[in-house]
């Protein structure tokens, strides 16, 4: 028998369509296909997810606001009682869309921004910075909590304090620094931070270099598992493919099934009642990780491990490198690198 059932969240990519062509996008040319997950399928997924215990939904893409029935999807999720988060580049936002977001008591909007103007437009294209900032200001003015998600690329580290101050000045609530998935456009364009920046990243976190802008939070996930992919979360792609989490979706690894063939409920229960390599890893970890002195503060990503090794027998090298020879994070969990709340 598998793990205890307890779905908590679903991540739904409702369309592959996007109005930008970013250098670190994992979709490559798929977004040009303009694949749209039909409203009826989204309704089925949300209903099943709710029945399975999920209380949070993230709507993403592509650019989710380009789905022709985006307002209806929001209203449906709200009616079913979900906490709703939107991932967007914010360039398509207008007063009408923001009004619907506010009416649906949106939990928060996560906006992709790659630094100040020059850095951002180097990755997302000329003219995108001002449009993104305009979208952020619309959200802030409407009283909607905004998290900015920034990829840790080659350029961002040297300007991090100025960047954080700017975000605070326009009303952003939280800055989330993440590592690009080295697939798709990111792999093609080598969008990543070089090894020589690792010590700088460690130092920045160790001395709380951002302390004037941030309070570093411990995530302390309420889970008995190494990773909660599949167990507590699922990601549904715009083509109907179901993955354990959004990272597996970005790398197109470890498909669990497809909602055009089986219901989300049947897919989830079948895998949870099984004895897959992923579930075994989540329950027992790896031999190397289990004897590591940083085990209690490290939150390895099963998706990244699988993308590197095509198995779950090895540690997450990213966190091994970031932790280094000493625990620079003290008692702070490091899920997705840094959670910072702008004070």
XYZ file of C-alpha atoms in Angstrom, residues 6-338:
333
model
C -3.855 13.995 1.216
C -3.765 16.216 -1.843
C -3.314 19.868 -0.872
C -2.678 21.817 -4.051
C -2.870 21.628 -7.825
C -0.890 23.623 -10.351
C -2.736 23.970 -13.663
C -1.106 25.242 -16.840
C -4.271 26.421 -18.577
C -2.625 27.479 -21.848
C 0.712 27.282 -23.650
C 0.107 30.705 -25.210
C 2.452 33.483 -24.189
C 3.097 36.991 -25.448
C 6.811 36.886 -24.566
C 9.784 34.750 -25.585
C 12.025 34.563 -22.547
C 15.543 33.177 -22.657
C 14.952 30.840 -19.712
C 11.517 29.480 -20.690
C 11.175 25.707 -20.427
C 8.409 25.570 -23.057
C 10.700 26.333 -26.016
C 8.534 26.408 -29.144
C 5.453 24.800 -27.558
C 3.976 28.123 -26.520
C 3.665 29.063 -30.194
C 1.281 26.136 -30.639
C -1.298 27.992 -28.506
C -2.671 24.892 -26.803
C -5.608 25.696 -24.526
C -6.930 23.424 -21.788
C -10.716 23.472 -22.297
C -12.895 24.975 -19.593
C -14.785 21.705 -19.111
C -11.514 19.863 -18.381
C -10.436 22.544 -15.937
C -13.814 22.208 -14.220
C -13.354 18.419 -13.963
C -9.832 18.826 -12.560
C -10.870 21.387 -9.954
C -13.858 19.292 -8.854
C -11.730 16.149 -8.489
C -8.964 18.062 -6.712
C -11.446 19.497 -4.232
C -12.893 16.041 -3.543
C -9.350 14.753 -2.922
C -8.742 17.433 -0.292
C -6.952 20.172 -2.233
C -7.565 23.704 -1.011
C -5.124 25.684 -3.148
C -4.846 26.110 -6.918
C -2.170 27.875 -8.935
C -3.102 28.990 -12.439
C -0.180 29.312 -14.795
C 0.773 28.942 -18.442
C 2.244 30.095 -20.769
C 0.564 33.306 -19.752
C -2.691 32.295 -17.992
C -4.485 35.603 -18.634
C -4.453 34.745 -22.365
C -6.894 31.862 -21.835
C -10.140 33.013 -23.499
C -12.182 32.004 -20.437
C -9.755 33.194 -17.759
C -12.353 35.202 -15.758
C -14.719 32.204 -15.738
C -11.934 29.922 -14.496
C -11.226 32.329 -11.649
C -14.889 32.500 -10.697
C -15.190 28.704 -10.751
C -12.139 28.189 -8.528
C -13.434 30.825 -6.137
C -16.907 29.247 -6.051
C -15.367 25.869 -5.193
C -13.566 27.472 -2.254
C -9.961 27.324 -3.493
C -7.254 29.721 -2.441
C -6.075 31.004 -5.804
C -2.601 32.059 -6.889
C -1.779 33.358 -10.352
C 1.627 33.175 -12.061
C 1.899 35.921 -14.680
C 4.360 38.176 -16.471
C 1.898 41.025 -15.670
C 2.272 42.641 -19.113
C -1.291 41.702 -20.087
C -2.954 42.971 -16.922
C -5.548 45.724 -17.156
C -8.192 47.170 -14.858
C -10.836 44.642 -15.980
C -8.650 41.609 -15.218
C -7.465 43.050 -11.913
C -11.082 43.757 -10.951
C -11.969 40.072 -11.453
C -8.920 39.019 -9.431
C -10.037 41.230 -6.565
C -13.639 39.988 -6.716
C -12.390 36.401 -6.469
C -10.456 37.140 -3.269
C -7.229 36.076 -4.946
C -4.657 34.694 -2.533
C -1.830 36.386 -4.364
C -0.231 37.045 -7.720
C 3.302 35.934 -8.486
C 4.903 38.151 -11.117
C 8.018 37.204 -13.051
C 10.643 39.961 -13.042
C 14.329 39.461 -13.795
C 15.854 42.487 -12.101
C 16.004 46.142 -12.999
C 15.260 47.298 -16.552
C 18.455 46.268 -18.335
C 18.628 42.854 -16.685
C 14.920 42.163 -17.150
C 14.809 43.114 -20.832
C 17.965 41.135 -21.550
C 15.933 38.018 -20.727
C 12.316 38.984 -21.506
C 12.672 41.428 -24.370
C 12.747 45.148 -25.080
C 9.863 47.177 -23.693
C 8.715 44.510 -21.222
C 10.011 46.109 -18.019
C 7.682 49.117 -17.935
C 4.694 46.968 -18.895
C 5.450 44.546 -16.077
C 5.893 47.333 -13.533
C 2.617 48.889 -14.706
C 0.863 45.558 -14.093
C 2.392 45.272 -10.628
C 1.192 48.751 -9.719
C -2.354 47.912 -10.843
C -2.335 44.907 -8.505
C -0.866 46.825 -5.578
C -3.368 49.671 -6.026
C -6.170 47.093 -5.912
C -4.873 45.741 -2.604
C -3.707 42.430 -4.095
C -0.589 40.899 -2.557
C 2.253 40.659 -5.091
C 5.207 38.297 -4.949
C 7.997 38.905 -7.444
C 9.766 35.777 -8.675
C 13.300 36.407 -9.921
C 15.631 33.815 -11.418
C 19.159 33.707 -10.011
C 21.031 34.385 -13.226
C 24.509 35.734 -13.914
C 23.530 39.387 -13.485
C 21.138 39.556 -10.537
C 23.470 38.899 -7.592
C 25.606 42.052 -7.978
C 22.526 44.302 -7.950
C 20.368 42.499 -5.412
C 20.182 45.245 -2.759
C 19.244 48.010 -5.209
C 16.701 45.666 -6.758
C 15.128 44.783 -3.409
C 14.844 48.466 -2.487
C 13.116 49.210 -5.776
C 10.571 46.424 -5.255
C 9.814 47.687 -1.779
C 9.232 51.198 -3.151
C 6.508 50.030 -5.569
C 4.639 47.984 -2.968
C 5.795 44.418 -3.648
C 5.176 42.159 -0.626
C 7.681 39.376 -1.212
C 10.726 38.575 -3.329
C 11.323 34.962 -4.284
C 14.714 34.005 -5.706
C 14.763 30.762 -7.662
C 17.169 28.687 -9.707
C 16.308 28.374 -13.423
C 15.394 24.898 -14.645
C 18.162 24.071 -17.114
C 15.773 22.851 -19.790
C 14.198 24.460 -22.836
C 15.366 27.998 -23.567
C 17.371 28.204 -20.325
C 19.580 25.319 -21.412
C 19.878 26.653 -24.966
C 20.851 30.148 -23.784
C 22.931 29.006 -20.784
C 20.852 31.125 -18.412
C 22.301 30.226 -15.028
C 24.676 31.628 -12.449
C 28.356 30.622 -12.784
C 30.087 28.503 -10.175
C 32.158 31.475 -9.004
C 28.937 33.109 -7.752
C 28.184 30.286 -5.310
C 30.348 31.719 -2.522
C 28.715 35.110 -3.052
C 25.251 33.599 -2.753
C 26.253 31.746 0.410
C 27.718 34.925 1.882
C 24.631 36.949 1.007
C 22.408 34.522 2.870
C 24.744 33.890 5.779
C 25.144 37.541 6.776
C 21.552 38.392 5.856
C 22.771 40.993 3.371
C 19.152 41.869 2.607
C 18.181 42.417 6.247
C 17.065 46.004 5.605
C 14.519 44.769 3.072
C 13.748 41.242 4.194
C 12.988 38.949 7.012
C 14.225 35.474 6.099
C 11.481 32.988 6.885
C 11.584 29.321 7.754
C 9.112 27.377 5.639
C 8.838 24.479 8.115
C 6.549 22.448 5.854
C 3.941 20.408 7.680
C 4.938 17.129 6.119
C 6.682 13.905 7.042
C 8.096 13.505 3.553
C 11.400 14.528 1.951
C 9.417 16.089 -0.903
C 5.669 16.608 -1.261
C 5.414 16.203 -5.048
C 2.607 13.742 -5.901
C 1.756 13.187 -2.234
C 0.422 16.681 -1.520
C 0.585 18.360 -4.926
C 0.021 17.704 -8.622
C 0.706 19.684 -11.779
C -1.512 19.463 -14.841
C -0.078 20.520 -18.178
C -2.045 22.315 -20.893
C -2.061 19.070 -22.945
C -3.700 17.191 -20.052
C -0.586 15.378 -18.840
C -0.376 15.056 -15.056
C 2.963 15.385 -13.250
C 3.973 15.114 -9.565
C 4.743 18.860 -9.448
C 5.520 21.858 -11.638
C 9.232 20.980 -11.794
C 8.527 17.559 -13.275
C 6.204 19.314 -15.720
C 8.942 21.744 -16.760
C 11.303 18.862 -17.533
C 8.578 16.585 -18.989
C 9.694 13.717 -16.752
C 7.681 11.199 -14.757
C 4.221 11.549 -16.310
C 1.498 10.071 -14.089
C -1.210 9.938 -16.745
C -3.469 12.207 -18.761
C -6.853 13.687 -17.838
C -8.118 12.998 -21.370
C -7.694 9.284 -20.623
C -8.425 9.019 -16.872
C -9.862 11.334 -14.262
C -7.484 13.208 -11.987
C -9.010 11.328 -9.075
C -8.235 7.917 -10.607
C -4.694 8.952 -11.549
C -3.909 10.242 -8.065
C -5.382 7.287 -6.162
C -3.693 4.758 -8.461
C -0.235 6.246 -7.921
C -0.718 6.805 -4.202
C -1.758 3.183 -3.735
C 1.262 1.981 -5.668
C 4.880 1.492 -4.695
C 6.724 3.763 -7.105
C 10.369 4.768 -6.873
C 9.261 8.366 -6.264
C 7.114 7.471 -3.241
C 9.916 5.330 -1.832
C 12.327 8.267 -2.143
C 9.908 10.666 -0.477
C 9.371 8.372 2.483
C 12.949 7.159 2.987
C 15.261 9.610 1.205
C 18.684 8.486 -0.038
C 21.531 6.790 1.790
C 23.804 9.832 1.362
C 21.173 12.358 2.449
C 20.144 10.366 5.502
C 23.616 10.657 7.045
C 24.221 14.295 6.015
C 24.568 16.788 8.881
C 22.482 19.320 6.933
C 19.514 16.988 6.522
C 17.224 18.956 8.836
C 17.590 22.229 6.906
C 17.868 20.901 3.357
C 14.778 20.472 1.192
C 15.916 18.540 -1.889
C 13.856 18.695 -5.070
C 12.858 15.277 -6.409
C 12.154 16.782 -9.834
C 15.634 18.235 -10.162
C 17.221 14.986 -8.947
C 15.315 12.974 -11.526
C 16.167 15.406 -14.334
C 19.870 14.912 -13.561
C 20.041 11.173 -12.906
C 16.772 9.633 -14.179
C 16.455 8.016 -10.744
C 16.012 9.061 -7.100
C 19.159 7.482 -5.640
C 21.303 10.614 -5.504
C 21.218 13.872 -3.508
C 20.166 17.219 -4.954
C 23.542 18.615 -6.000
C 22.258 22.176 -6.112
C 21.636 22.208 -2.368
C 24.862 20.318 -1.728
C 26.721 23.156 -3.479
C 24.765 25.927 -1.796
C 25.187 24.511 1.683
C 28.909 24.067 1.123
C 31.154 23.076 4.011
C 29.075 24.831 6.661
C 25.419 25.383 7.257
C 25.078 28.979 6.057
C 21.325 28.871 6.540
C 21.367 28.144 10.277
C 17.834 26.997 11.197
C 16.241 28.407 8.059
C 14.745 25.931 5.617
C 15.803 26.705 2.065
C 12.848 25.667 -0.049
C 13.257 27.281 -3.474
C 16.381 29.036 -2.160
C 15.109 32.118 -0.315
